[in-house]
CSV table of C-alpha atoms in Angstrom, one decimal:
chain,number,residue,atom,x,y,z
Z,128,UNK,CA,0.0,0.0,0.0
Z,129,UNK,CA,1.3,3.7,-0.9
Z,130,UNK,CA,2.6,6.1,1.8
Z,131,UNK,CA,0.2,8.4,2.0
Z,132,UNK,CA,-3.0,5.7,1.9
Z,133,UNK,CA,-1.8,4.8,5.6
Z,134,UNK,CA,-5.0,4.8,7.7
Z,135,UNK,CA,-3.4,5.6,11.2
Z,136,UNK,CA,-5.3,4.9,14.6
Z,137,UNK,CA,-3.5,7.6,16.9
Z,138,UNK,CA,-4.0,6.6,21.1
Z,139,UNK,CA,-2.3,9.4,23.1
Z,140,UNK,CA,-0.9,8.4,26.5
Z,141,UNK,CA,-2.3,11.9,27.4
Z,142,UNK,CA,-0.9,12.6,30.8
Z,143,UNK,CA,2.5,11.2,30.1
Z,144,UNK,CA,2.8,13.5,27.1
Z,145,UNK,CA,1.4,16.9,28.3
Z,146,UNK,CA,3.4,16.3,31.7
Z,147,UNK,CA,6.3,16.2,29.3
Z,148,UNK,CA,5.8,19.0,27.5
Z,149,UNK,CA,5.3,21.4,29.8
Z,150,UNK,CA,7.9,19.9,32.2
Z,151,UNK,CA,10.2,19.6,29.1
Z,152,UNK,CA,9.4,22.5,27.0
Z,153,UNK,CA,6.9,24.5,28.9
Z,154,UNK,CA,4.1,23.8,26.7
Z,155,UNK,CA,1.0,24.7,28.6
Z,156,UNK,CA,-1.9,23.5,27.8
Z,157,UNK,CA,-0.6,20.8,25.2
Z,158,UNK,CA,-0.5,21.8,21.6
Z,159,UNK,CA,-2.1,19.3,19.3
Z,160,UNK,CA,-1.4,21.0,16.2
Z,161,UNK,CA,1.6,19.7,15.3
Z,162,UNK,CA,1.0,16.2,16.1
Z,163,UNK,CA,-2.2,16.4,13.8
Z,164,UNK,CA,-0.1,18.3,10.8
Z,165,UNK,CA,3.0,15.2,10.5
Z,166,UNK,CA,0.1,12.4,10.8
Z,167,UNK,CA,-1.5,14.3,8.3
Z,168,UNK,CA,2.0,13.8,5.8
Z,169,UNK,CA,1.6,10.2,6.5
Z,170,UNK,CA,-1.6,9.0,6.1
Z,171,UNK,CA,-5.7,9.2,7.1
Z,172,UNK,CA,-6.0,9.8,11.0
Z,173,UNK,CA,-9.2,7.4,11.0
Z,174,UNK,CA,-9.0,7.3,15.1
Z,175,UNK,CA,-8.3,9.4,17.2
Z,176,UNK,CA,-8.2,8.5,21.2
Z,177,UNK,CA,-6.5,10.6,24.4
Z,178,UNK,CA,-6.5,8.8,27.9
Z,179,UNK,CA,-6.5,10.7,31.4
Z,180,UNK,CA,-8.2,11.4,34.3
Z,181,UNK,CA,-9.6,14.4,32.3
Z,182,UNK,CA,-10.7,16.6,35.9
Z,183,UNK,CA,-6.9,17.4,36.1
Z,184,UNK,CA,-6.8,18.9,32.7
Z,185,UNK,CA,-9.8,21.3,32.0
Z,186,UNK,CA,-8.8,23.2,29.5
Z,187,UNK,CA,-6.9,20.7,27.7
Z,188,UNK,CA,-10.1,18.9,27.1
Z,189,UNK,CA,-11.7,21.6,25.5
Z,190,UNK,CA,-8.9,21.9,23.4
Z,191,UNK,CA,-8.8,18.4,22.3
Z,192,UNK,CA,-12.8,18.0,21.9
Z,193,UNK,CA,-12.3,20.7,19.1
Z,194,UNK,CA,-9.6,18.7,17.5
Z,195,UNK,CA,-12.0,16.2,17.5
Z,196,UNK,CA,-10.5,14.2,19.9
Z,197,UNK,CA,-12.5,10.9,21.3
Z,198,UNK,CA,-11.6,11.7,25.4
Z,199,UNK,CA,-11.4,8.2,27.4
Z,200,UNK,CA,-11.9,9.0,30.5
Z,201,UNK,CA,-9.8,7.1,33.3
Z,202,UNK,CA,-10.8,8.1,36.6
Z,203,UNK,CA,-7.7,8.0,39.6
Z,204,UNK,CA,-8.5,7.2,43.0
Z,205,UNK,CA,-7.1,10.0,45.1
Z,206,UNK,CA,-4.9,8.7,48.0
Z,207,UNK,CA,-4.3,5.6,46.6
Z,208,UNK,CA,-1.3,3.8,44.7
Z,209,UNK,CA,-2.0,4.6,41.3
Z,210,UNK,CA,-2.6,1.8,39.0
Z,211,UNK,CA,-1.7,3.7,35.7
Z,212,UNK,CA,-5.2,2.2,34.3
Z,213,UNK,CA,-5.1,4.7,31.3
Z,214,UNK,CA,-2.1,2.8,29.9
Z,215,UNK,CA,-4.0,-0.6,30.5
Z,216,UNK,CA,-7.1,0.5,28.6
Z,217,UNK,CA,-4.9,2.0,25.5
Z,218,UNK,CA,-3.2,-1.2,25.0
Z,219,UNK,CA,-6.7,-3.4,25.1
Z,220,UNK,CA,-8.1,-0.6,22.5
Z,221,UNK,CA,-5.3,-0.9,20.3
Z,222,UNK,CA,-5.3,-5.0,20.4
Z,223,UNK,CA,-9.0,-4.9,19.7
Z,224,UNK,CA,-8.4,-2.1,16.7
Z,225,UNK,CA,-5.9,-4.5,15.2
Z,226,UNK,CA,-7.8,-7.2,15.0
Z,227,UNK,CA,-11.3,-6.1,14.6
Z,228,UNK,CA,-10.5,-2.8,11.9
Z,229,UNK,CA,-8.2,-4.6,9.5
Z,230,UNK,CA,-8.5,-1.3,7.1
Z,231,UNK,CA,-6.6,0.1,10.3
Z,232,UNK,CA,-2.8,-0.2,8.7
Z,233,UNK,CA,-0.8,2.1,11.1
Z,234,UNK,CA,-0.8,2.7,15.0
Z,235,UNK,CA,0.4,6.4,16.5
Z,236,UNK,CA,1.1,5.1,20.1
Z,237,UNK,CA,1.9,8.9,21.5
Z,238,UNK,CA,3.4,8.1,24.8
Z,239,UNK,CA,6.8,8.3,26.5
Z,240,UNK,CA,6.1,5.1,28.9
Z,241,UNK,CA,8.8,2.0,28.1
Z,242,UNK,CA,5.6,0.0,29.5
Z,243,UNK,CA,4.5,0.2,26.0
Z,244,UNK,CA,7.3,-1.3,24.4
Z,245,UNK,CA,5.2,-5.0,24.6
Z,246,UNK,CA,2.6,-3.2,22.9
Z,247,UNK,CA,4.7,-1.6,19.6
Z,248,UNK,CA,5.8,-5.2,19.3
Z,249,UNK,CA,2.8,-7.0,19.4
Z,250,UNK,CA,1.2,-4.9,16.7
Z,251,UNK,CA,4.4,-4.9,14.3
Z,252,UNK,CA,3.7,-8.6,15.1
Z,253,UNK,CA,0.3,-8.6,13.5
Z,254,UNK,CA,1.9,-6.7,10.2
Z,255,UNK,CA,1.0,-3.2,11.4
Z,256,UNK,CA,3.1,-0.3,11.1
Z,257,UNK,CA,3.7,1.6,14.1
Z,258,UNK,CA,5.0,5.1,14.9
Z,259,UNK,CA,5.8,6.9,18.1
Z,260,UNK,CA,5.1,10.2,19.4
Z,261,UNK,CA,7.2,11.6,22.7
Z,262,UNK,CA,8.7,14.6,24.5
Z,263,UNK,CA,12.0,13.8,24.2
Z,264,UNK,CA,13.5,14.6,27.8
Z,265,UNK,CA,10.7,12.0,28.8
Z,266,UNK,CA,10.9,9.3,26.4
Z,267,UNK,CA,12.7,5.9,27.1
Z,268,UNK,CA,15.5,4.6,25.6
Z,269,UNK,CA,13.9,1.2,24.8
Z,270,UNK,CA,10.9,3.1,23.0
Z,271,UNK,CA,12.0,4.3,19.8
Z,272,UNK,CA,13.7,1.4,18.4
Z,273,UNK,CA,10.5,-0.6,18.6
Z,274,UNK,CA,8.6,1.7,16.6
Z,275,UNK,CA,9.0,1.7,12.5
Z,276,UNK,CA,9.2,5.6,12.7
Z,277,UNK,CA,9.5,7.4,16.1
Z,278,UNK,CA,8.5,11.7,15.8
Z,279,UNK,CA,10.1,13.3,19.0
Z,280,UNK,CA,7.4,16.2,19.5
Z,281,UNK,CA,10.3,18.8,20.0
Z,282,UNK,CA,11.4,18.7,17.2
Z,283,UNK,CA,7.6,18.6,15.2
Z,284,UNK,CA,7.3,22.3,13.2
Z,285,UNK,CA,4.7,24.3,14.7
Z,286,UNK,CA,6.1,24.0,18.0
Z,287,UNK,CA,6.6,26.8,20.2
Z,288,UNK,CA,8.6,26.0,23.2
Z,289,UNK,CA,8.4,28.9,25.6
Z,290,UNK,CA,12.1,27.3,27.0
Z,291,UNK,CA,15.1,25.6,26.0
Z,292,UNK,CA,14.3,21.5,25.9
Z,293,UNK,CA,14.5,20.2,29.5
Z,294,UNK,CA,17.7,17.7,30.1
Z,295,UNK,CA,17.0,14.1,30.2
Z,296,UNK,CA,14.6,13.2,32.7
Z,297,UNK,CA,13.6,9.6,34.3
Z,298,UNK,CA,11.0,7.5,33.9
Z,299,UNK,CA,7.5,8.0,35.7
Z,300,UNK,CA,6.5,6.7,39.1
Z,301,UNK,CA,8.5,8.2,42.0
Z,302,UNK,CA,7.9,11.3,43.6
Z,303,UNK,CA,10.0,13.5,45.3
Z,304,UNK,CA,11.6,12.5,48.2
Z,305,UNK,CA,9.3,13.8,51.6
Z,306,UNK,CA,10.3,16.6,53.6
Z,307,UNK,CA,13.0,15.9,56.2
Z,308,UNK,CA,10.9,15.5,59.7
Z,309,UNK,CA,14.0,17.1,61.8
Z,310,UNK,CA,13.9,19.9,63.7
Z,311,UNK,CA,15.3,23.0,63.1
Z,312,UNK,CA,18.4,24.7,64.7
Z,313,UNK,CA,17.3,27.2,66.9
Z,314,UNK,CA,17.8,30.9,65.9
Z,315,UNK,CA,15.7,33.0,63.6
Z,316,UNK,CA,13.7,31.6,61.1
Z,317,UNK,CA,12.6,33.3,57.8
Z,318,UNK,CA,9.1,33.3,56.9
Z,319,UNK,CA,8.4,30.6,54.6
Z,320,UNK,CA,7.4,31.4,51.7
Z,321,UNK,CA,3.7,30.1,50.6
Z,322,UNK,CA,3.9,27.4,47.9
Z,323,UNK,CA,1.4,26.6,45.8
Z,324,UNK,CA,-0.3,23.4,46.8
Z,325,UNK,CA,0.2,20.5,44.4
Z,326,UNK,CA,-2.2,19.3,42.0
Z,327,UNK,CA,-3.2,15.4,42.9
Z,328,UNK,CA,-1.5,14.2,39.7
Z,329,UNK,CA,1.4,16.9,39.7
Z,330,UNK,CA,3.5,13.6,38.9
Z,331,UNK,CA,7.3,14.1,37.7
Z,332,UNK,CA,9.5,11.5,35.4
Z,333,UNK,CA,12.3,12.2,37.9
Z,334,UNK,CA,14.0,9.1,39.6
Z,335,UNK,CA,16.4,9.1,42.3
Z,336,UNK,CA,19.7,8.6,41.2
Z,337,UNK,CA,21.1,4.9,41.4
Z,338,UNK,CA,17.2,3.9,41.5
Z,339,UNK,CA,16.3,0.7,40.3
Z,340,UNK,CA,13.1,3.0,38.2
Z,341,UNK,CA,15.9,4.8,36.9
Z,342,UNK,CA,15.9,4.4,33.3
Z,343,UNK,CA,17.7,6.6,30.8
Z,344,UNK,CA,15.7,8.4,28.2
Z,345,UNK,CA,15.8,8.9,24.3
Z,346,UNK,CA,18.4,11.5,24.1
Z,347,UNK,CA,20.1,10.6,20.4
Z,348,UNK,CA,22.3,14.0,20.0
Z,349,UNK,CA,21.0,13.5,16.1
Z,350,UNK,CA,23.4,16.3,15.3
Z,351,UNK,CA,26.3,14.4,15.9
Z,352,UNK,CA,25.7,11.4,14.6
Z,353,UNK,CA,27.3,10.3,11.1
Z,354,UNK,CA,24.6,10.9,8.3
Z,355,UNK,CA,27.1,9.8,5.6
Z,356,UNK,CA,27.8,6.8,7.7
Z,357,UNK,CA,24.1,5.7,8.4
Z,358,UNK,CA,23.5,6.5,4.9
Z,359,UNK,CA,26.1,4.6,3.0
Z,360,UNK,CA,26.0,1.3,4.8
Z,361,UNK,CA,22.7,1.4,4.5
Z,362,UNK,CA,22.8,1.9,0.6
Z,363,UNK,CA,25.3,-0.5,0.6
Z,364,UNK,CA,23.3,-3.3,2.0
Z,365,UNK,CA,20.6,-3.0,0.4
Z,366,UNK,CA,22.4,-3.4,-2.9
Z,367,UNK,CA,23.7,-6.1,-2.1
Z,368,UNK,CA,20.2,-7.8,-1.7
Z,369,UNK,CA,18.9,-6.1,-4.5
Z,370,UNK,CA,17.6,-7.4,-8.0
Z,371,UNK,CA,17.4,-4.1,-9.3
Z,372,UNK,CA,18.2,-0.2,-8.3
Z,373,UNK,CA,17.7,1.1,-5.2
Z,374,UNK,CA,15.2,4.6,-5.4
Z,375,UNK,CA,15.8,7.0,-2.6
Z,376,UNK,CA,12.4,6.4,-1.2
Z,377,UNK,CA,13.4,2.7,-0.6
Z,378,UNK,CA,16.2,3.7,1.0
Z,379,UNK,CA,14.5,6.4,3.5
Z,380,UNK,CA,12.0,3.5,4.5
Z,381,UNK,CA,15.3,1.3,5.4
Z,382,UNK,CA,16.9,4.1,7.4
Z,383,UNK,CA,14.1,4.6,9.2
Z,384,UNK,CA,13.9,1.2,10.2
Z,385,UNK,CA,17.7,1.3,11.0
Z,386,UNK,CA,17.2,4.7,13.3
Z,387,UNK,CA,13.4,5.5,13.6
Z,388,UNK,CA,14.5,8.7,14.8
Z,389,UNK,CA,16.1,9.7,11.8
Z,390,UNK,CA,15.0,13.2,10.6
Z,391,UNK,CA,17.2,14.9,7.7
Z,392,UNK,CA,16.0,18.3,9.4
Z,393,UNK,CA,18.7,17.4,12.2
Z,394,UNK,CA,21.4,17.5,9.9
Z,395,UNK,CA,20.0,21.2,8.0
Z,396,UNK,CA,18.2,19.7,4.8
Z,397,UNK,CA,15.0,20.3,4.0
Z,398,UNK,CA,14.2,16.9,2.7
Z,399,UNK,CA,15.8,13.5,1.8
Z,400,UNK,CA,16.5,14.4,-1.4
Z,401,UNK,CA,18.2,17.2,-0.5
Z,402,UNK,CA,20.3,15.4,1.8
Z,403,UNK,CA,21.4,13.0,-0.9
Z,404,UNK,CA,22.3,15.6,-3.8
Z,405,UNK,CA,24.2,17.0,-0.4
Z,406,UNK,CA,26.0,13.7,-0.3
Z,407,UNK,CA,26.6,13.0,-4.2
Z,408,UNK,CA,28.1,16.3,-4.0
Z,409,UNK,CA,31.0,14.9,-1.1
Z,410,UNK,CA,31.2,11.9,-3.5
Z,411,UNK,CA,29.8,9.7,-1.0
Z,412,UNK,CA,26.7,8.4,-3.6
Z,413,UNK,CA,25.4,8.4,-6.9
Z,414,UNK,CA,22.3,9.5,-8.5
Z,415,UNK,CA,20.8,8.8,-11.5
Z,416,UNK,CA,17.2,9.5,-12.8
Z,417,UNK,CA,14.3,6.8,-11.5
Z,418,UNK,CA,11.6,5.8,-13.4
Z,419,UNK,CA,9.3,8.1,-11.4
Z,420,UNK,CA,10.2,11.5,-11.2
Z,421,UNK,CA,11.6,12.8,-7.9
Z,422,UNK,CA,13.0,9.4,-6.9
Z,423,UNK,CA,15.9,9.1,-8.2
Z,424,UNK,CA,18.0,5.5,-8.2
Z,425,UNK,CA,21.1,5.8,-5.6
Z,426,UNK,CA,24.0,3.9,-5.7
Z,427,UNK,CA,27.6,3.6,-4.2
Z,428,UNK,CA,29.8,5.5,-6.6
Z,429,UNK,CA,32.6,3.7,-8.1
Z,430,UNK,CA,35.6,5.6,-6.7
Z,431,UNK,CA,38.9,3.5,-6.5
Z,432,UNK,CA,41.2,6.8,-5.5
Z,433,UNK,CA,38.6,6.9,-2.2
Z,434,UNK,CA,38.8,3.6,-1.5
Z,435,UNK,CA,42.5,3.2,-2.1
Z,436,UNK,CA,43.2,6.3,0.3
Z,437,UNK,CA,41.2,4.8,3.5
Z,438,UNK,CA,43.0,1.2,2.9
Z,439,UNK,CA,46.4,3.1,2.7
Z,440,UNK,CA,45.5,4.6,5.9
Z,441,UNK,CA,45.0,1.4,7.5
Z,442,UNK,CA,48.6,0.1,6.4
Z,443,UNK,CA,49.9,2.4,7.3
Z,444,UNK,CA,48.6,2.7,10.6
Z,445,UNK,CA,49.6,-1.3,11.0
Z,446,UNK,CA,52.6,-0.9,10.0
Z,447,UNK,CA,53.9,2.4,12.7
Z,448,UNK,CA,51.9,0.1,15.1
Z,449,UNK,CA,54.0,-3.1,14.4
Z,450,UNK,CA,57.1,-1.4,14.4
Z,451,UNK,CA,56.1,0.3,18.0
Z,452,UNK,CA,55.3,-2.5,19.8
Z,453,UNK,CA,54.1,-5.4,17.8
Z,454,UNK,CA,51.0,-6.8,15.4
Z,455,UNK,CA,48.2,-5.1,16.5
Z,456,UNK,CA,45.2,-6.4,17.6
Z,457,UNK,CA,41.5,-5.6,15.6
Z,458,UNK,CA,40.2,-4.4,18.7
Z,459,UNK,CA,41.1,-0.4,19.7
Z,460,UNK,CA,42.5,0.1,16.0
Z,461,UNK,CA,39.5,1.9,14.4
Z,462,UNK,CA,40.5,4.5,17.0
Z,463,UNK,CA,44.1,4.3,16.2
Z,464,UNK,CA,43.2,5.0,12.5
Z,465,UNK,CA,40.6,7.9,13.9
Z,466,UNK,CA,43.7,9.7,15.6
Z,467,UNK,CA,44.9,10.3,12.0
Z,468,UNK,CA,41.9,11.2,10.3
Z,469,UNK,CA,39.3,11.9,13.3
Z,470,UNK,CA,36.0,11.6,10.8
Z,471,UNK,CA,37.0,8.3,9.5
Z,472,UNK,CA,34.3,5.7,9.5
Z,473,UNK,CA,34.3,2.2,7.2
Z,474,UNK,CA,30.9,2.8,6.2
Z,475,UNK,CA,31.8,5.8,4.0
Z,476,UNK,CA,32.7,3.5,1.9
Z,477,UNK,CA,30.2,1.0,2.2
Z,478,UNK,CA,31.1,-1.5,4.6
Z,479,UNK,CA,29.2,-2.8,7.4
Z,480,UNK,CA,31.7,-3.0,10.2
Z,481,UNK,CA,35.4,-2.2,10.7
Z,482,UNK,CA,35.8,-6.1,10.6
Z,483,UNK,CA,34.5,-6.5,6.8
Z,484,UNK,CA,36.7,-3.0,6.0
Z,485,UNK,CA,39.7,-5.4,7.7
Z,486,UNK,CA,39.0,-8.3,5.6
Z,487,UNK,CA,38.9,-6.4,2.7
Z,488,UNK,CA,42.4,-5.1,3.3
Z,489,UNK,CA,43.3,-9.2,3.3
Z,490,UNK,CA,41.5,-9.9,0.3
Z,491,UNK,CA,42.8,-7.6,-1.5
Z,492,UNK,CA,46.7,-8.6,0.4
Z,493,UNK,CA,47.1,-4.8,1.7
Z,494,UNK,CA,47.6,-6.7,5.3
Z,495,UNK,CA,47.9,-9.8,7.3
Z,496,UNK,CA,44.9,-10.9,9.3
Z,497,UNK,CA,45.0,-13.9,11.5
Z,498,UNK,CA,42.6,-15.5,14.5
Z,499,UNK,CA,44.7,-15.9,17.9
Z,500,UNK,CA,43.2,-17.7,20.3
Z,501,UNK,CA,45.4,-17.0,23.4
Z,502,UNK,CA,43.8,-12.7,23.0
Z,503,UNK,CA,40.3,-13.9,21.6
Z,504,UNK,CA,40.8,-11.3,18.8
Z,505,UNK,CA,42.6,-11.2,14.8
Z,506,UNK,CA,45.9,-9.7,14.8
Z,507,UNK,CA,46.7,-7.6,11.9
Z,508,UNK,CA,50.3,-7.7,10.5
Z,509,UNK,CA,51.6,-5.8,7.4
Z,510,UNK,CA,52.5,-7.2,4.0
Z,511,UNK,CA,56.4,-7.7,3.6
């Protein structure tokens, strides 16, 4: 089925998202707009469900009502341990839409909670496509990589922070430590001052530190990753299984399911096919015309001088090594090689790991490369 015929059921973990936006960004009440807009790009929002205890958020549920928002409410017994029933009820509803609205083919789980991490399984399981939705500071590690696509709502255009993105926080369920019951040292005392009383579900994603709920959060520093990198070996593998060409919008879907994060915005494009003419311009691919216009076929260019340069580095990197102290060992030398040329990365050129860039050295009888048991590790010796 095409892209943009996706028929998208979207379930918002409502509590855990608008506490993270206005802990996180300061976002008060939450603004739907731009969570509507980049489902909009995607598909037909055919469902649309928030969860809460909607008495704590009044004017959010006006809001949402007009956005034609279905509101399930989840009463919270005051007092009480909370059971986080609105989480239980969005994971029955979304079982049940799976199975009994098969036109259904994609699921918006909009939620920061790793507790849902089961559920973004279970319905990849049953062939549905599912994307995530989360404040970043508040969103678990293990969230986005179980997703097919995961949208961090910072970075959604239309946003309006009124702050600078909160740091990472931790995951829901602990409040803040009590007051200390000790007395005071005597001697005068300033006035407290009055503090606002808290709102029964004023909850924080804060954890104590060392806390076995601590849980780090979906912090990805997109900006410093290595979009060549990611994009290469990714190129480069699917090549390899390929019958035919590879079109850029294949090769977006397989990125995506490499880093669901991905977003070429991070890196200052406007659009993946910006990014790649931004690419065949370092010489890193090649594009050619597609049969459709505006996909155009990518492939690894052909460039011998590049790949001869980054195996001449690794010789020669051997050899200094092996006259220092020795053959080296695999393990540790990719950094050696990176004190020399700090950006370099075997995927540049198309290889899947530092080991595969190794053996192609040895195939091609650039180095030695041998399996010693006594270090668990290959040793790497230069050619006489």
């Amino acid at each position: 089925m095409a892209h943009e015929d996706e028929r998208i059921a979207l379930l918002l973990d409502y509590e855990n998202l608008a506490i993270g936006a206005r802990d996180g960004l300061g976002v008060v009440p939450f603004d739907f707009g731009p969570v509507a807009d980049a489902l909009a790009e995607r598909g037909r929002v055919v469902v649309r469900r928030a969860y809460a205890d909607w008495s704590s958020f009044d004017e959010d549920r006006r809001l949402m009502a007009r956005a034609q928002v279905e509101l399930i409410e989840i009463p919270q017994r005051i007092g009480g341990s909370r059971k986080n029933a609105a989480d239980i009820k969005l994971a029955v509803d979304a079982i049940e839409l799976a199975y009994e609205r098969e036109f259904v083919t994609t699921f918006a789980i909009a939620t920061g909670d790793s507790d849902f991490t089961p559920l973004m399984h279970k319905l990849r399981e049953l062939d549905k496509r599912v994307i995530g939705i989360g404040v970043q500071s508040s969103t678990s590690a293990l969230l986005p990589p179980a997703c097919d696509e995961f949208l961090f709502y910072d970075r959604l255009p239309g946003l309006e922070p009124s702050r600078e993105p909160a740091p990472p926080r931790r995951r829901r369920g602990t409040r803040p430590p009590a007051a200390s019951t000790t007395a005071p040292p005597p001697g005068p005392v300033a006035p407290a001052e009055p503090q606002p009383e808290p709102a029964p579900f004023d909850l924080t994603f804060r954890a104590a530190p060392g806390s076995p709920d601590a849980e780090e959060t979906a912090t990805t520093g997109a900006e410093e990753r290595d979009v060549a990198g990611l994009v290469v070996s990714t190129l480069a593998g699917l090549s390899r299984q390929a019958d035919g060409p590879v079109l850029a919008s294949r090769l977006k879907r397989a990125v995506l399911r490499k880093d669901p994060t991905f977003d070429e915005s991070d890196h200052g494009f406007r659009g993946f096919g910006e990014l790649l003419r931004h690419l065949e311009g370092q010489g890193a691919v090649a594009l050619t015309p597609g049969s459709a216009q505006g996909d155009p076929e990518v492939a690894v260019p052909d460039d011998p001088d590049a790949d001869q340069d980054a195996f001449t580095l690794l010789v020669d990197v051997v050899r200094d090594l092996t006259a220092a102290g020795g053959p080296p060992q695999l393990s540790g030398l990719k950094d050696q090689l990176r004190k020399r040329v700090p950006d370099f990365s075997e995927k540049r050129y198309g290889f899947g790991s530092f080991l595969s860039f190794a053996k192609a050295a040895r195939a091609r009888e650039l180095i030695g490369m041998a399996w010693q048991d006594e270090t668990g590790d290959y040793v790497l010796s230069p050619r006489s």
